[in-house]
Amino acid sequence: MDHIIAGRFQTRTMADVAAATIFGYVTHGDICIFHNNPPGQHGSLVNDGDRDVNPGADESLESAGTTALAAGLTAGAIGMVGGPVTALAAAGVAAYGGSLIGALGGAGEQQTSRAVPHLRPAGVILAVRIVRPTSKQRVVSDLRNSGAEDIEQAEGEWLNGDWIDYNPEKEVNLVSTP
């Protein structure tokens, strides 16, 4: 495994400028520039996404089921008193009102109740294989001075100038700020 330092840039031009600086002391075969797609668009599954289920889908299904059950029970109770026509009308009103309440009631829950893992944002990645340990801090400094965001360190497989086992879904191991 090779030690790799990588920084994310907003544009290819910014990454190229940083690479030009780093080429002064690192060989061309030890630098790789590529684009990272936004989270959810990495095509790792058959449906071209990253996940089998949309985050939050379980909670939405649970909320919808609870709302439907409550609407059905309410309509049944009204139907016993007012007859079948009244029951149908009550079912419609209860279903609409229940769905509205369910949607509004759960609107803020997902943002506060679940921790979201730090996913790699989209951008241009400049990765540098660290062959000499003495160049690590200089690479980090040059990436930072060139405007890189999310400077990370990783262990990976480097072959013919490419970081071949890069995993866009893996949590980022950020380099600490000096």
Rosetta silent file (secondary structure, phi, psi, omega in degrees, C-alpha in Angstrom):
SEQUENCE: MDHIIAGRFQTRTMADVAAATIFGYVTHGDICIFHNNPPGQHGSLVNDGDRDVNPGADESLESAGTTALAAGLTAGAIGMVGGPVTALAAAGVAAYGGSLIGALGGAGEQQTSRAVPHLRPAGVILAVRIVRPTSKQRVVSDLRNSGAEDIEQAEGEWLNGDWIDYNPEKEVNLVSTP
SCORE:     score description
SCORE:     0.000 S_00000001
   1 L     0.000  144.901  178.972    0.000    0.000    0.000 S_00000001
   2 E  -105.772  150.914  174.994    1.100    3.518   -0.766 S_00000001
   3 E   -88.161  129.588 -174.893    0.605    6.612    1.361 S_00000001
   4 E  -127.725  136.421  172.555   -1.490    9.182   -0.531 S_00000001
   5 E  -114.410  132.908 -178.063   -2.290   12.820    0.167 S_00000001
   6 E  -139.190  147.141  176.631   -5.194   14.306   -1.791 S_00000001
   7 E  -129.442  148.796  179.429   -6.966   17.629   -1.966 S_00000001
   8 E  -102.742  131.803  179.177  -10.316   18.583   -3.489 S_00000001
   9 E  -117.746  155.367  178.023  -10.508   21.620   -5.773 S_00000001
  10 L   -75.406  -30.148 -177.742  -13.490   23.435   -7.232 S_00000001
  11 L  -134.359  159.373  176.818  -11.977   23.554  -10.748 S_00000001
  12 H   -66.744  -36.607  179.672   -9.512   21.614  -12.884 S_00000001
  13 H   -59.446  -43.550  178.615   -7.510   24.817  -13.422 S_00000001
  14 H   -62.234  -41.329  179.302   -6.924   25.166   -9.664 S_00000001
  15 H   -66.101  -39.999  178.909   -5.781   21.527   -9.482 S_00000001
  16 H   -63.382  -39.975  178.417   -3.450   22.014  -12.476 S_00000001
  17 H   -63.514  -44.127  178.522   -1.821   25.060  -10.834 S_00000001
  18 H   -63.744  -41.435  179.638   -1.258   23.085   -7.632 S_00000001
  19 H   -62.277  -39.207  179.276    0.147   20.139   -9.614 S_00000001
  20 H   -60.091  -38.040  177.752    2.591   22.461  -11.402 S_00000001
  21 H   -67.447  -44.603 -175.749    3.954   23.526   -8.018 S_00000001
  22 H   -71.467  -28.714  177.499    4.226   19.952   -6.744 S_00000001
  23 L   -60.261  -15.847  178.216    5.929   18.753   -9.964 S_00000001
  24 L   -65.444  -22.927 -177.780    8.951   20.701   -8.749 S_00000001
  25 L  -139.407    3.427  176.906    9.759   17.936   -6.259 S_00000001
  26 L  -129.299  142.499 -178.379    7.496   14.961   -7.122 S_00000001
  27 L   -73.154  157.802 -179.262    7.577   12.960  -10.367 S_00000001
  28 H   -60.315  -32.054  179.639    4.690   13.068  -12.853 S_00000001
  29 H   -71.740   -8.081 -179.905    3.940    9.396  -12.166 S_00000001
  30 H  -105.712   11.276  177.473    3.206   10.232   -8.526 S_00000001
  31 E  -126.304  134.961 -179.481    0.431   12.759   -9.260 S_00000001
  32 E  -135.237  131.563  178.264   -3.085   11.905  -10.384 S_00000001
  33 E  -121.008  129.306  179.526   -5.936   14.349  -11.134 S_00000001
  34 E  -151.942  167.592 -179.561   -9.531   13.137  -11.529 S_00000001
  35 E   -99.702  137.709  174.724  -13.129   14.239  -10.941 S_00000001
  36 E  -107.939  123.915  178.558  -15.223   12.972   -8.034 S_00000001
  37 L   -70.210  161.326  176.517  -18.995   12.902   -8.616 S_00000001
  38 L   -63.228  154.613  176.603  -21.458   14.180   -5.976 S_00000001
  39 L   -54.084  137.832 -179.713  -22.577   11.700   -3.280 S_00000001
  40 L    92.218   -5.883 -177.238  -25.233    9.361   -4.634 S_00000001
  41 L  -124.631   36.812 -177.595  -23.957    9.562   -8.218 S_00000001
  42 L   -96.318   -6.662  174.826  -21.026    7.153   -8.220 S_00000001
  43 L    66.466   29.338 -178.633  -22.739    4.354  -10.157 S_00000001
  44 L   -82.608  -10.751  177.499  -21.645    1.601   -7.783 S_00000001
  45 L  -116.495  168.847 -178.623  -25.039   -0.166   -7.987 S_00000001
  46 L   -57.946  -35.910 -178.318  -27.111   -1.403  -10.923 S_00000001
  47 L   -82.067   12.358  179.071  -29.430    1.634  -10.658 S_00000001
  48 L    71.996    5.463  178.454  -26.367    3.950  -11.054 S_00000001
  49 L  -100.016 -164.873  179.626  -26.647    5.173   -7.453 S_00000001
  50 L  -112.403  -15.067 -173.304  -24.702    4.458   -4.283 S_00000001
  51 L  -131.063  147.754  176.448  -27.454    3.122   -2.040 S_00000001
  52 L   -69.863  -33.656 -176.331  -30.141    0.439   -2.272 S_00000001
  53 L  -129.672  142.884  177.247  -32.636    2.673   -0.466 S_00000001
  54 L   -67.164  131.196  179.024  -33.027    6.415   -0.370 S_00000001
  55 L   -56.854  132.784 -179.732  -31.982    7.739    3.077 S_00000001
  56 L    92.755   -7.556 -177.001  -35.083    8.496    5.127 S_00000001
  57 H   -65.224  -37.825  179.583  -37.355    6.204    3.078 S_00000001
  58 H   -61.259  -42.808 -179.378  -37.999    3.862    6.036 S_00000001
  59 H   -66.489  -37.578  179.142  -39.201    6.731    8.211 S_00000001
  60 H   -65.358  -43.122  179.573  -41.493    8.028    5.448 S_00000001
  61 H   -63.841  -41.680  178.735  -43.049    4.595    4.942 S_00000001
  62 H   -63.035  -44.211  179.786  -43.598    4.193    8.687 S_00000001
  63 H   -64.095  -41.617  179.385  -45.205    7.639    8.932 S_00000001
  64 H   -65.242  -40.559  179.344  -47.478    6.945    5.945 S_00000001
  65 H   -64.656  -43.109  178.564  -48.574    3.592    7.408 S_00000001
  66 H   -62.711  -43.301  179.732  -49.403    5.131   10.783 S_00000001
  67 H   -64.206  -43.041  179.996  -51.354    7.939    9.111 S_00000001
  68 H   -64.231  -40.894  178.541  -53.325    5.501    6.920 S_00000001
  69 H   -63.380  -44.885  178.945  -54.213    3.343    9.922 S_00000001
  70 H   -63.089  -41.095  179.146  -55.426    6.347   11.895 S_00000001
  71 H   -64.229  -41.879  179.766  -57.492    7.581    8.916 S_00000001
  72 H   -64.144  -43.015  179.083  -59.068    4.151    8.442 S_00000001
  73 H   -65.522  -40.308  178.636  -60.032    3.818   12.101 S_00000001
  74 H   -63.824  -45.880 -179.844  -61.505    7.325   12.147 S_00000001
  75 H   -63.625  -39.242  178.696  -63.531    6.674    8.977 S_00000001
  76 H   -63.154  -42.636  179.703  -64.767    3.350   10.376 S_00000001
  77 H   -64.732  -42.076  178.827  -65.937    4.971   13.604 S_00000001
  78 H   -67.236  -38.149 -179.963  -67.753    7.743   11.710 S_00000001
  79 H   -63.603  -32.989  178.629  -69.262    5.169    9.334 S_00000001
  80 H   -66.672  -31.127 -178.743  -70.789    3.229   12.219 S_00000001
  81 H   -88.189  -45.266 -170.778  -72.606    6.370   13.307 S_00000001
  82 H  -104.409   -5.397 -179.868  -73.447    8.082   10.003 S_00000001
  83 L    98.126  175.036 -173.352  -73.643    5.282    7.413 S_00000001
  84 H   -66.432  -37.518 -179.406  -71.554    4.275    4.387 S_00000001
  85 H   -66.104  -43.043  178.090  -71.739    7.598    2.451 S_00000001
  86 H   -64.618  -35.991  179.352  -70.621    9.529    5.504 S_00000001
  87 H   -64.421  -42.063  178.598  -67.855    6.959    6.060 S_00000001
  88 H   -63.958  -44.135  178.332  -66.496    7.485    2.512 S_00000001
  89 H   -62.999  -43.557  179.364  -66.516   11.249    2.925 S_00000001
  90 H   -63.982  -37.045  179.472  -64.852   10.942    6.336 S_00000001
  91 H   -63.687  -42.208  179.083  -62.226    8.590    4.889 S_00000001
  92 H   -63.881  -47.530  179.610  -61.317   11.131    2.203 S_00000001
  93 H   -64.396  -42.112 -178.204  -61.081   14.027    4.636 S_00000001
  94 H   -66.998  -39.312 -179.772  -59.155   11.933    7.174 S_00000001
  95 H   -65.406  -44.637  179.255  -56.709   10.649    4.543 S_00000001
  96 H   -64.663  -48.995 -179.819  -55.989   14.144    3.250 S_00000001
  97 H   -63.136  -40.295  179.350  -55.714   15.644    6.716 S_00000001
  98 H   -65.694  -40.749  179.356  -53.610   12.737    7.969 S_00000001
  99 H   -67.446  -37.499  178.354  -51.184   12.947    5.071 S_00000001
 100 H   -65.281  -45.659  179.635  -50.837   16.696    5.576 S_00000001
 101 H   -65.295  -41.962  179.017  -50.237   16.296    9.304 S_00000001
 102 H   -62.322  -41.655 -179.803  -47.833   13.400    8.701 S_00000001
 103 H   -67.749  -44.941 -178.924  -45.830   15.401    6.168 S_00000001
 104 H   -71.805  -35.778 -178.063  -45.669   18.522    8.313 S_00000001
 105 H   -68.020  -32.573 -178.910  -45.065   16.627   11.527 S_00000001
 106 L   -97.611    4.448 -173.890  -42.006   14.782   10.209 S_00000001
 107 L   -59.818  -41.563 -176.920  -40.553   17.660    8.229 S_00000001
 108 L   -95.778   -9.326 -173.660  -37.867   18.624   10.734 S_00000001
 109 H   -64.389  -46.083 -174.170  -37.271   15.222   12.332 S_00000001
 110 H   -62.200  -34.826 -177.535  -34.868   13.740    9.799 S_00000001
 111 H   -71.926  -30.082 -175.811  -32.487   16.669    9.971 S_00000001
 112 H  -102.518  -22.441 -172.057  -32.126   16.584   13.746 S_00000001
 113 H   -91.759  -18.432 -176.614  -32.609   12.936   14.691 S_00000001
 114 L  -122.503  137.194  176.108  -30.035   11.207   12.467 S_00000001
 115 L   -81.296  132.863  179.482  -26.334   11.814   12.102 S_00000001
 116 L   -98.267  128.390  178.936  -25.244   12.047    8.473 S_00000001
 117 L   -67.351  152.464  179.065  -21.840   10.554    7.671 S_00000001
 118 L   -74.154  107.693  178.595  -19.262   12.864    6.100 S_00000001
 119 L   -97.630  152.717 -179.866  -19.455   12.005    2.392 S_00000001
 120 L   -69.706  121.559  176.838  -16.964   13.177   -0.189 S_00000001
 121 L   -72.938  163.498  177.461  -18.306   16.248   -1.974 S_00000001
 122 L   -67.943  153.306  176.831  -17.989   16.644   -5.731 S_00000001
 123 E   158.812 -178.612  177.847  -14.885   18.270   -7.115 S_00000001
 124 E   -95.111  124.579 -177.369  -11.555   17.761   -8.817 S_00000001
 125 E  -100.264  128.681  171.578   -9.221   15.564   -6.783 S_00000001
 126 E  -109.389  110.791 -179.044   -5.450   16.019   -6.932 S_00000001
 127 E  -108.203  139.374 -178.784   -3.843   12.931   -5.404 S_00000001
 128 E  -127.957  123.730  174.102   -0.125   12.638   -4.682 S_00000001
 129 E   -78.872  127.726 -178.776    1.655    9.390   -3.860 S_00000001
 130 E   -92.338  102.918  179.704    4.140   10.083   -1.067 S_00000001
 131 L   -85.877  -42.594  177.972    7.306    8.195   -1.967 S_00000001
 132 L  -106.864  119.216 -178.965    9.599   10.124    0.391 S_00000001
 133 H   -54.041  -26.624 -178.807    8.105   10.792    3.855 S_00000001
 134 H   -69.279  -17.645 -179.001    9.937   14.119    3.950 S_00000001
 135 H   -89.955   -8.588 -176.395    7.730   15.466    1.130 S_00000001
 136 H   -57.136  -53.804 -176.277    4.417   14.816    2.918 S_00000001
 137 H   -64.512  -34.613  178.646    4.212   18.109    4.821 S_00000001
 138 H   -67.061  -40.380  177.214    5.330   20.072    1.767 S_00000001
 139 H   -62.590  -46.962  179.064    2.569   18.471   -0.357 S_00000001
 140 H   -58.436  -45.940 -179.395   -0.040   19.271    2.311 S_00000001
 141 H   -62.986  -44.112  179.714    1.210   22.859    2.521 S_00000001
 142 H   -66.799  -37.432  176.343    1.221   23.326   -1.265 S_00000001
 143 H   -63.377  -45.807 -179.272   -2.301   21.873   -1.568 S_00000001
 144 H   -63.069  -44.748 -179.407   -3.548   24.167    1.194 S_00000001
 145 H   -67.998  -21.953  179.531   -1.834   27.241   -0.317 S_00000001
 146 L   -89.369    0.052  177.024   -3.334   26.412   -3.730 S_00000001
 147 L    95.685   15.844  178.799   -6.878   26.466   -2.345 S_00000001
 148 L   -67.275  144.215  174.198   -7.522   22.743   -1.822 S_00000001
 149 E  -111.663  157.869  177.113  -10.417   21.785    0.415 S_00000001
 150 E    48.227   59.041  176.572  -10.746   18.574    2.406 S_00000001
 151 E   -73.004  125.250 -174.411   -7.068   17.611    2.284 S_00000001
 152 E  -126.622  162.993  172.942   -6.958   13.952    3.204 S_00000001
 153 E  -123.892  144.351 -177.193   -4.513   11.151    3.750 S_00000001
 154 E  -150.818  160.982  169.956   -5.138    7.577    2.718 S_00000001
 155 E  -107.146  129.037 -177.187   -3.489    4.250    2.165 S_00000001
 156 E  -156.781  178.754  179.323   -4.136    2.954   -1.309 S_00000001
 157 L  -100.977  125.794 -177.679   -2.895    1.170   -4.360 S_00000001
 158 E  -114.427  127.474 -178.870   -1.060    3.307   -6.905 S_00000001
 159 E  -143.044  125.129  177.288   -0.362    1.913  -10.372 S_00000001
 160 L    50.766   44.436  176.419    1.034    3.659  -13.462 S_00000001
 161 L    80.791   12.894 -179.915    0.257    7.140  -12.164 S_00000001
 162 E  -129.357  143.367  172.816   -3.278    6.333  -10.939 S_00000001
 163 E   -85.216   94.101 -167.171   -4.846    5.788   -7.518 S_00000001
 164 L   -81.428  -18.881  178.711   -6.596    2.605   -8.629 S_00000001
 165 L  -108.804   25.170  176.970   -8.486    1.675   -5.463 S_00000001
 166 L   -58.011  131.465  179.750   -9.930    5.148   -4.772 S_00000001
 167 L  -121.387  106.465 -177.133  -13.338    4.729   -3.153 S_00000001
 168 L   -66.826  -15.508 -178.448  -15.569    7.820   -3.375 S_00000001
 169 L   -92.621   -8.440 -179.716  -17.957    6.356   -0.797 S_00000001
 170 L   -74.941  141.625  178.465  -15.297    5.873    1.877 S_00000001
 171 L   -63.734  140.961 -176.039  -15.294    8.358    4.728 S_00000001
 172 L   -76.511  135.411  174.964  -12.587   11.000    4.381 S_00000001
 173 L  -104.168   89.260 -174.249   -9.574   10.888    6.736 S_00000001
 174 E   -69.400  144.680  174.174   -8.737   14.607    6.854 S_00000001
 175 L   -76.918  134.290 -179.543   -5.232   15.880    7.516 S_00000001
 176 L   -68.796  148.930  178.910   -5.205   17.948   10.688 S_00000001
 177 L   -75.058  142.251 -177.158   -4.600   21.669   10.336 S_00000001
 178 L   -63.965    0.000    0.000   -1.150   22.801   11.518 S_00000001
